[in-house]
Amino acid sequence: MLTDRAKEIVNGAEAKMLSAVTFLEEDLKTYRVGKANPAIFNGVSVNYYGTPTPLSQVSSITTPDAKTLAIQPWEKNLIPLIEKAILDANVGLTPQNNGEIIRCTVPALTEERRKELIKKAKVAGENAKVVVRNSRRDAIEALKKAQKNEGLSEDAEKEAEEETQKVTDKKVKQIDEIVAAKEKEIMTV
């Protein structure tokens, strides 16, 4: 049975690991994979009255079909600013407007671009794994310190280490599954 201190250390490590997995999922959503996805614009900021503001806060972004993103600005005077922001963000889309709505057609991916995206997804996955492993290392160090300085029993320390390893293995597996799913999505034509 884990002591309160050991649980605290294991739970802290698990929280850090979970945030790495969540960050990876959010990052992979921004990859343009040939399908219209409003998350492509997550990093796009518009200069709104002198303040950089996320595109989603000055317009509504919809996907009328699988290959088109429609951006409906809340103020018409924002249309040129939004177009400039999309071009400056270098998301690989060319905005076209009809005076009311900005449309971006998502081009099909080339084989070369697919391979680039897969490589990028794998690197992002490896970075997430590094965060997970660092969290495990920090937790084990904290457990050893707790055993030495706080009177945590050796058995409790070993049990908590095993629990930390189980959580680590689970998160690494989850990262592999997320990257594999993204890879499959990228390769689907």
PDB file of C-alpha atoms in Angstrom:
ATOM      1  CA  MET A   1       0.000   0.000   0.000  1.00  0.00           C
ATOM      2  CA  LEU A   2       1.449   3.372  -1.033  1.00  0.00           C
ATOM      3  CA  THR A   3       1.929   5.989   1.667  1.00  0.00           C
ATOM      4  CA  ASP A   4       0.489   9.480   1.197  1.00  0.00           C
ATOM      5  CA  ARG A   5       3.912  10.939   0.345  1.00  0.00           C
ATOM      6  CA  ALA A   6       4.643   8.186  -2.196  1.00  0.00           C
ATOM      7  CA  LYS A   7       1.182   8.661  -3.769  1.00  0.00           C
ATOM      8  CA  GLU A   8       1.806  12.398  -3.964  1.00  0.00           C
ATOM      9  CA  ILE A   9       5.084  11.843  -5.845  1.00  0.00           C
ATOM     10  CA  VAL A  10       3.583   9.251  -8.221  1.00  0.00           C
ATOM     11  CA  ASN A  11       0.514  11.430  -8.892  1.00  0.00           C
ATOM     12  CA  GLY A  12       2.716  14.464  -9.568  1.00  0.00           C
ATOM     13  CA  ALA A  13       4.719  12.488 -12.113  1.00  0.00           C
ATOM     14  CA  GLU A  14       1.538  11.167 -13.705  1.00  0.00           C
ATOM     15  CA  ALA A  15       0.159  14.710 -14.029  1.00  0.00           C
ATOM     16  CA  LYS A  16       3.340  15.850 -15.836  1.00  0.00           C
ATOM     17  CA  MET A  17       3.135  12.812 -18.134  1.00  0.00           C
ATOM     18  CA  LEU A  18      -0.513  13.509 -18.882  1.00  0.00           C
ATOM     19  CA  SER A  19       0.264  17.107 -19.812  1.00  0.00           C
ATOM     20  CA  ALA A  20       2.939  15.849 -22.250  1.00  0.00           C
ATOM     21  CA  VAL A  21       0.376  13.535 -23.892  1.00  0.00           C
ATOM     22  CA  THR A  22      -2.209  16.339 -24.050  1.00  0.00           C
ATOM     23  CA  PHE A  23       0.334  18.728 -25.574  1.00  0.00           C
ATOM     24  CA  LEU A  24       1.228  16.100 -28.204  1.00  0.00           C
ATOM     25  CA  GLU A  25      -2.440  15.619 -29.127  1.00  0.00           C
ATOM     26  CA  GLU A  26      -2.994  19.372 -29.458  1.00  0.00           C
ATOM     27  CA  ASP A  27       0.201  19.780 -31.498  1.00  0.00           C
ATOM     28  CA  LEU A  28      -0.724  16.999 -33.922  1.00  0.00           C
ATOM     29  CA  LYS A  29      -4.156  18.581 -34.505  1.00  0.00           C
ATOM     30  CA  THR A  30      -2.442  21.562 -36.136  1.00  0.00           C
ATOM     31  CA  TYR A  31      -0.876  19.405 -38.885  1.00  0.00           C
ATOM     32  CA  ARG A  32      -2.455  20.081 -42.249  1.00  0.00           C
ATOM     33  CA  VAL A  33      -3.174  16.594 -43.559  1.00  0.00           C
ATOM     34  CA  GLY A  34      -5.296  17.302 -46.625  1.00  0.00           C
ATOM     35  CA  LYS A  35      -8.551  17.577 -44.664  1.00  0.00           C
ATOM     36  CA  ALA A  36     -10.140  20.800 -43.513  1.00  0.00           C
ATOM     37  CA  ASN A  37      -9.621  21.177 -39.760  1.00  0.00           C
ATOM     38  CA  PRO A  38     -10.157  24.486 -37.917  1.00  0.00           C
ATOM     39  CA  ALA A  39      -7.279  23.549 -35.552  1.00  0.00           C
ATOM     40  CA  ILE A  40      -4.915  24.471 -38.414  1.00  0.00           C
ATOM     41  CA  PHE A  41      -5.529  28.085 -37.367  1.00  0.00           C
ATOM     42  CA  ASN A  42      -4.758  27.573 -33.645  1.00  0.00           C
ATOM     43  CA  GLY A  43      -1.449  29.420 -33.993  1.00  0.00           C
ATOM     44  CA  VAL A  44      -2.802  32.258 -36.154  1.00  0.00           C
ATOM     45  CA  SER A  45      -3.106  35.661 -34.456  1.00  0.00           C
ATOM     46  CA  VAL A  46      -4.776  38.718 -35.951  1.00  0.00           C
ATOM     47  CA  ASN A  47      -3.692  42.256 -35.100  1.00  0.00           C
ATOM     48  CA  TYR A  48      -7.012  43.327 -33.566  1.00  0.00           C
ATOM     49  CA  TYR A  49      -6.880  47.003 -32.584  1.00  0.00           C
ATOM     50  CA  GLY A  50      -3.158  46.732 -31.875  1.00  0.00           C
ATOM     51  CA  THR A  51      -3.411  43.480 -29.887  1.00  0.00           C
ATOM     52  CA  PRO A  52      -2.415  40.061 -31.272  1.00  0.00           C
ATOM     53  CA  THR A  53      -5.649  38.054 -30.895  1.00  0.00           C
ATOM     54  CA  PRO A  54      -6.247  34.400 -31.816  1.00  0.00           C
ATOM     55  CA  LEU A  55      -8.192  34.061 -35.065  1.00  0.00           C
ATOM     56  CA  SER A  56     -10.895  32.027 -33.300  1.00  0.00           C
ATOM     57  CA  GLN A  57     -11.662  35.039 -31.072  1.00  0.00           C
ATOM     58  CA  VAL A  58     -12.393  37.458 -33.922  1.00  0.00           C
ATOM     59  CA  SER A  59     -14.276  35.115 -36.265  1.00  0.00           C
ATOM     60  CA  SER A  60     -16.087  31.822 -36.556  1.00  0.00           C
ATOM     61  CA  ILE A  61     -14.262  29.057 -38.414  1.00  0.00           C
ATOM     62  CA  THR A  62     -16.314  26.343 -40.099  1.00  0.00           C
ATOM     63  CA  THR A  63     -15.734  23.464 -42.510  1.00  0.00           C
ATOM     64  CA  PRO A  64     -18.466  23.572 -45.169  1.00  0.00           C
ATOM     65  CA  ASP A  65     -16.895  20.503 -46.813  1.00  0.00           C
ATOM     66  CA  ALA A  66     -13.901  18.191 -46.368  1.00  0.00           C
ATOM     67  CA  LYS A  67     -11.526  20.443 -48.320  1.00  0.00           C
ATOM     68  CA  THR A  68     -12.696  23.959 -47.396  1.00  0.00           C
ATOM     69  CA  LEU A  69     -12.381  26.169 -44.324  1.00  0.00           C
ATOM     70  CA  ALA A  70     -14.679  29.178 -44.097  1.00  0.00           C
ATOM     71  CA  ILE A  71     -13.801  32.097 -41.836  1.00  0.00           C
ATOM     72  CA  GLN A  72     -16.609  34.510 -40.981  1.00  0.00           C
ATOM     73  CA  PRO A  73     -15.080  37.604 -39.326  1.00  0.00           C
ATOM     74  CA  TRP A  74     -17.245  39.366 -36.762  1.00  0.00           C
ATOM     75  CA  GLU A  75     -16.224  42.706 -38.268  1.00  0.00           C
ATOM     76  CA  LYS A  76     -15.840  43.241 -42.026  1.00  0.00           C
ATOM     77  CA  ASN A  77     -12.831  45.518 -41.569  1.00  0.00           C
ATOM     78  CA  LEU A  78     -10.913  42.482 -40.257  1.00  0.00           C
ATOM     79  CA  ILE A  79     -10.960  40.624 -43.605  1.00  0.00           C
ATOM     80  CA  PRO A  80      -7.621  42.029 -44.900  1.00  0.00           C
ATOM     81  CA  LEU A  81      -6.019  41.604 -41.459  1.00  0.00           C
ATOM     82  CA  ILE A  82      -7.148  37.971 -41.253  1.00  0.00           C
ATOM     83  CA  GLU A  83      -5.877  37.266 -44.778  1.00  0.00           C
ATOM     84  CA  LYS A  84      -2.507  38.798 -43.881  1.00  0.00           C
ATOM     85  CA  ALA A  85      -2.349  36.805 -40.615  1.00  0.00           C
ATOM     86  CA  ILE A  86      -3.055  33.519 -42.443  1.00  0.00           C
ATOM     87  CA  LEU A  87      -0.375  34.235 -45.027  1.00  0.00           C
ATOM     88  CA  ASP A  88       2.130  35.360 -42.346  1.00  0.00           C
ATOM     89  CA  ALA A  89       1.448  32.233 -40.235  1.00  0.00           C
ATOM     90  CA  ASN A  90       2.670  30.118 -43.165  1.00  0.00           C
ATOM     91  CA  VAL A  91       0.089  27.349 -42.644  1.00  0.00           C
ATOM     92  CA  GLY A  92       0.197  26.474 -46.346  1.00  0.00           C
ATOM     93  CA  LEU A  93      -3.220  27.891 -47.220  1.00  0.00           C
ATOM     94  CA  THR A  94      -4.145  30.766 -49.512  1.00  0.00           C
ATOM     95  CA  PRO A  95      -7.113  32.822 -48.314  1.00  0.00           C
ATOM     96  CA  GLN A  96      -9.723  34.088 -50.814  1.00  0.00           C
ATOM     97  CA  ASN A  97     -12.521  36.432 -49.831  1.00  0.00           C
ATOM     98  CA  ASN A  98     -15.821  37.492 -51.359  1.00  0.00           C
ATOM     99  CA  GLY A  99     -16.170  40.586 -49.178  1.00  0.00           C
ATOM    100  CA  GLU A 100     -17.932  38.728 -46.373  1.00  0.00           C
ATOM    101  CA  ILE A 101     -16.330  35.299 -45.907  1.00  0.00           C
ATOM    102  CA  ILE A 102     -12.743  34.141 -46.293  1.00  0.00           C
ATOM    103  CA  ARG A 103     -12.383  30.682 -47.793  1.00  0.00           C
ATOM    104  CA  CYS A 104      -9.264  28.533 -47.678  1.00  0.00           C
ATOM    105  CA  THR A 105      -9.112  25.424 -49.836  1.00  0.00           C
ATOM    106  CA  VAL A 106      -6.940  22.700 -48.346  1.00  0.00           C
ATOM    107  CA  PRO A 107      -4.742  21.252 -51.104  1.00  0.00           C
ATOM    108  CA  ALA A 108      -4.087  17.520 -51.327  1.00  0.00           C
ATOM    109  CA  LEU A 109      -0.785  16.455 -49.820  1.00  0.00           C
ATOM    110  CA  THR A 110       2.121  15.377 -51.972  1.00  0.00           C
ATOM    111  CA  GLU A 111       3.927  12.141 -51.112  1.00  0.00           C
ATOM    112  CA  GLU A 112       6.960  14.187 -50.048  1.00  0.00           C
ATOM    113  CA  ARG A 113       4.866  16.365 -47.721  1.00  0.00           C
ATOM    114  CA  ARG A 114       3.236  13.268 -46.203  1.00  0.00           C
ATOM    115  CA  LYS A 115       6.658  11.824 -45.383  1.00  0.00           C
ATOM    116  CA  GLU A 116       7.730  15.181 -43.871  1.00  0.00           C
ATOM    117  CA  LEU A 117       4.622  15.271 -41.682  1.00  0.00           C
ATOM    118  CA  ILE A 118       5.149  11.682 -40.513  1.00  0.00           C
ATOM    119  CA  LYS A 119       8.743  12.510 -39.604  1.00  0.00           C
ATOM    120  CA  LYS A 120       7.562  15.615 -37.741  1.00  0.00           C
ATOM    121  CA  ALA A 121       4.871  13.597 -35.895  1.00  0.00           C
ATOM    122  CA  LYS A 122       7.446  10.984 -34.857  1.00  0.00           C
ATOM    123  CA  VAL A 123       9.777  13.704 -33.546  1.00  0.00           C
ATOM    124  CA  ALA A 124       6.884  15.238 -31.580  1.00  0.00           C
ATOM    125  CA  GLY A 125       6.108  11.778 -30.193  1.00  0.00           C
ATOM    126  CA  GLU A 126       9.730  11.246 -29.157  1.00  0.00           C
ATOM    127  CA  ASN A 127       9.774  14.652 -27.456  1.00  0.00           C
ATOM    128  CA  ALA A 128       6.651  13.699 -25.504  1.00  0.00           C
ATOM    129  CA  LYS A 129       8.319  10.415 -24.486  1.00  0.00           C
ATOM    130  CA  VAL A 130      11.358  12.351 -23.247  1.00  0.00           C
ATOM    131  CA  VAL A 131       9.075  14.448 -21.017  1.00  0.00           C
ATOM    132  CA  VAL A 132       7.422  11.254 -19.724  1.00  0.00           C
ATOM    133  CA  ARG A 133      10.780   9.618 -18.982  1.00  0.00           C
ATOM    134  CA  ASN A 134      12.092  12.771 -17.296  1.00  0.00           C
ATOM    135  CA  SER A 135       8.986  12.814 -15.112  1.00  0.00           C
ATOM    136  CA  ARG A 136       9.670   9.191 -14.156  1.00  0.00           C
ATOM    137  CA  ARG A 137      13.292  10.011 -13.327  1.00  0.00           C
ATOM    138  CA  ASP A 138      12.270  13.014 -11.220  1.00  0.00           C
ATOM    139  CA  ALA A 139       9.688  10.906  -9.365  1.00  0.00           C
ATOM    140  CA  ILE A 140      12.214   8.151  -8.613  1.00  0.00           C
ATOM    141  CA  GLU A 141      14.730  10.732  -7.368  1.00  0.00           C
ATOM    142  CA  ALA A 142      12.026  12.282  -5.167  1.00  0.00           C
ATOM    143  CA  LEU A 143      11.133   8.825  -3.823  1.00  0.00           C
ATOM    144  CA  LYS A 144      14.771   8.069  -2.964  1.00  0.00           C
ATOM    145  CA  LYS A 145      15.074  11.464  -1.286  1.00  0.00           C
ATOM    146  CA  ALA A 146      11.851  10.807   0.664  1.00  0.00           C
ATOM    147  CA  GLN A 147      13.236   7.436   1.790  1.00  0.00           C
ATOM    148  CA  LYS A 148      16.490   9.033   2.907  1.00  0.00           C
ATOM    149  CA  ASN A 149      15.183  12.276   4.485  1.00  0.00           C
ATOM    150  CA  GLU A 150      11.501  11.728   5.294  1.00  0.00           C
ATOM    151  CA  GLY A 151      11.526   8.185   6.650  1.00  0.00           C
ATOM    152  CA  LEU A 152       9.703   6.559   3.719  1.00  0.00           C
ATOM    153  CA  SER A 153      10.150   2.794   4.080  1.00  0.00           C
ATOM    154  CA  GLU A 154      12.217   0.932   1.509  1.00  0.00           C
ATOM    155  CA  ASP A 155       9.237  -1.262   0.615  1.00  0.00           C
ATOM    156  CA  ALA A 156       7.004   1.774   0.045  1.00  0.00           C
ATOM    157  CA  GLU A 157       9.727   3.393  -2.071  1.00  0.00           C
ATOM    158  CA  LYS A 158      10.103   0.247  -4.247  1.00  0.00           C
ATOM    159  CA  GLU A 159       6.333  -0.112  -4.611  1.00  0.00           C
ATOM    160  CA  ALA A 160       6.014   3.539  -5.626  1.00  0.00           C
ATOM    161  CA  GLU A 161       8.859   3.092  -8.148  1.00  0.00           C
ATOM    162  CA  GLU A 162       7.011   0.133  -9.674  1.00  0.00           C
ATOM    163  CA  GLU A 163       3.808   2.173  -9.815  1.00  0.00           C
ATOM    164  CA  THR A 164       5.704   5.035 -11.490  1.00  0.00           C
ATOM    165  CA  GLN A 165       7.105   2.582 -14.054  1.00  0.00           C
ATOM    166  CA  LYS A 166       3.605   1.234 -14.802  1.00  0.00           C
ATOM    167  CA  VAL A 167       2.301   4.763 -15.362  1.00  0.00           C
ATOM    168  CA  THR A 168       5.331   5.530 -17.561  1.00  0.00           C
ATOM    169  CA  ASP A 169       4.797   2.414 -19.687  1.00  0.00           C
ATOM    170  CA  LYS A 170       1.098   3.268 -20.066  1.00  0.00           C
ATOM    171  CA  LYS A 171       1.838   6.843 -21.200  1.00  0.00           C
ATOM    172  CA  VAL A 172       4.594   5.744 -23.634  1.00  0.00           C
ATOM    173  CA  LYS A 173       2.159   3.221 -25.157  1.00  0.00           C
ATOM    174  CA  GLN A 174      -0.491   5.955 -25.399  1.00  0.00           C
ATOM    175  CA  ILE A 175       2.000   8.260 -27.183  1.00  0.00           C
ATOM    176  CA  ASP A 176       2.889   5.478 -29.646  1.00  0.00           C
ATOM    177  CA  GLU A 177      -0.824   4.924 -30.367  1.00  0.00           C
ATOM    178  CA  ILE A 178      -1.448   8.656 -30.907  1.00  0.00           C
ATOM    179  CA  VAL A 179       1.503   8.950 -33.310  1.00  0.00           C
ATOM    180  CA  ALA A 180       0.468   5.755 -35.163  1.00  0.00           C
ATOM    181  CA  ALA A 181      -3.096   7.081 -35.556  1.00  0.00           C
ATOM    182  CA  LYS A 182      -1.753  10.398 -36.898  1.00  0.00           C
ATOM    183  CA  GLU A 183       0.567   8.531 -39.267  1.00  0.00           C
ATOM    184  CA  LYS A 184      -2.407   6.533 -40.577  1.00  0.00           C
ATOM    185  CA  GLU A 185      -4.416   9.753 -41.007  1.00  0.00           C
ATOM    186  CA  ILE A 186      -1.551  11.391 -42.910  1.00  0.00           C
ATOM    187  CA  MET A 187      -1.138   8.399 -45.251  1.00  0.00           C
ATOM    188  CA  THR A 188      -4.879   8.137 -45.970  1.00  0.00           C
ATOM    189  CA  VAL A 189      -5.421   9.713 -49.358  1.00  0.00           C
TER     190      VAL A 189
END
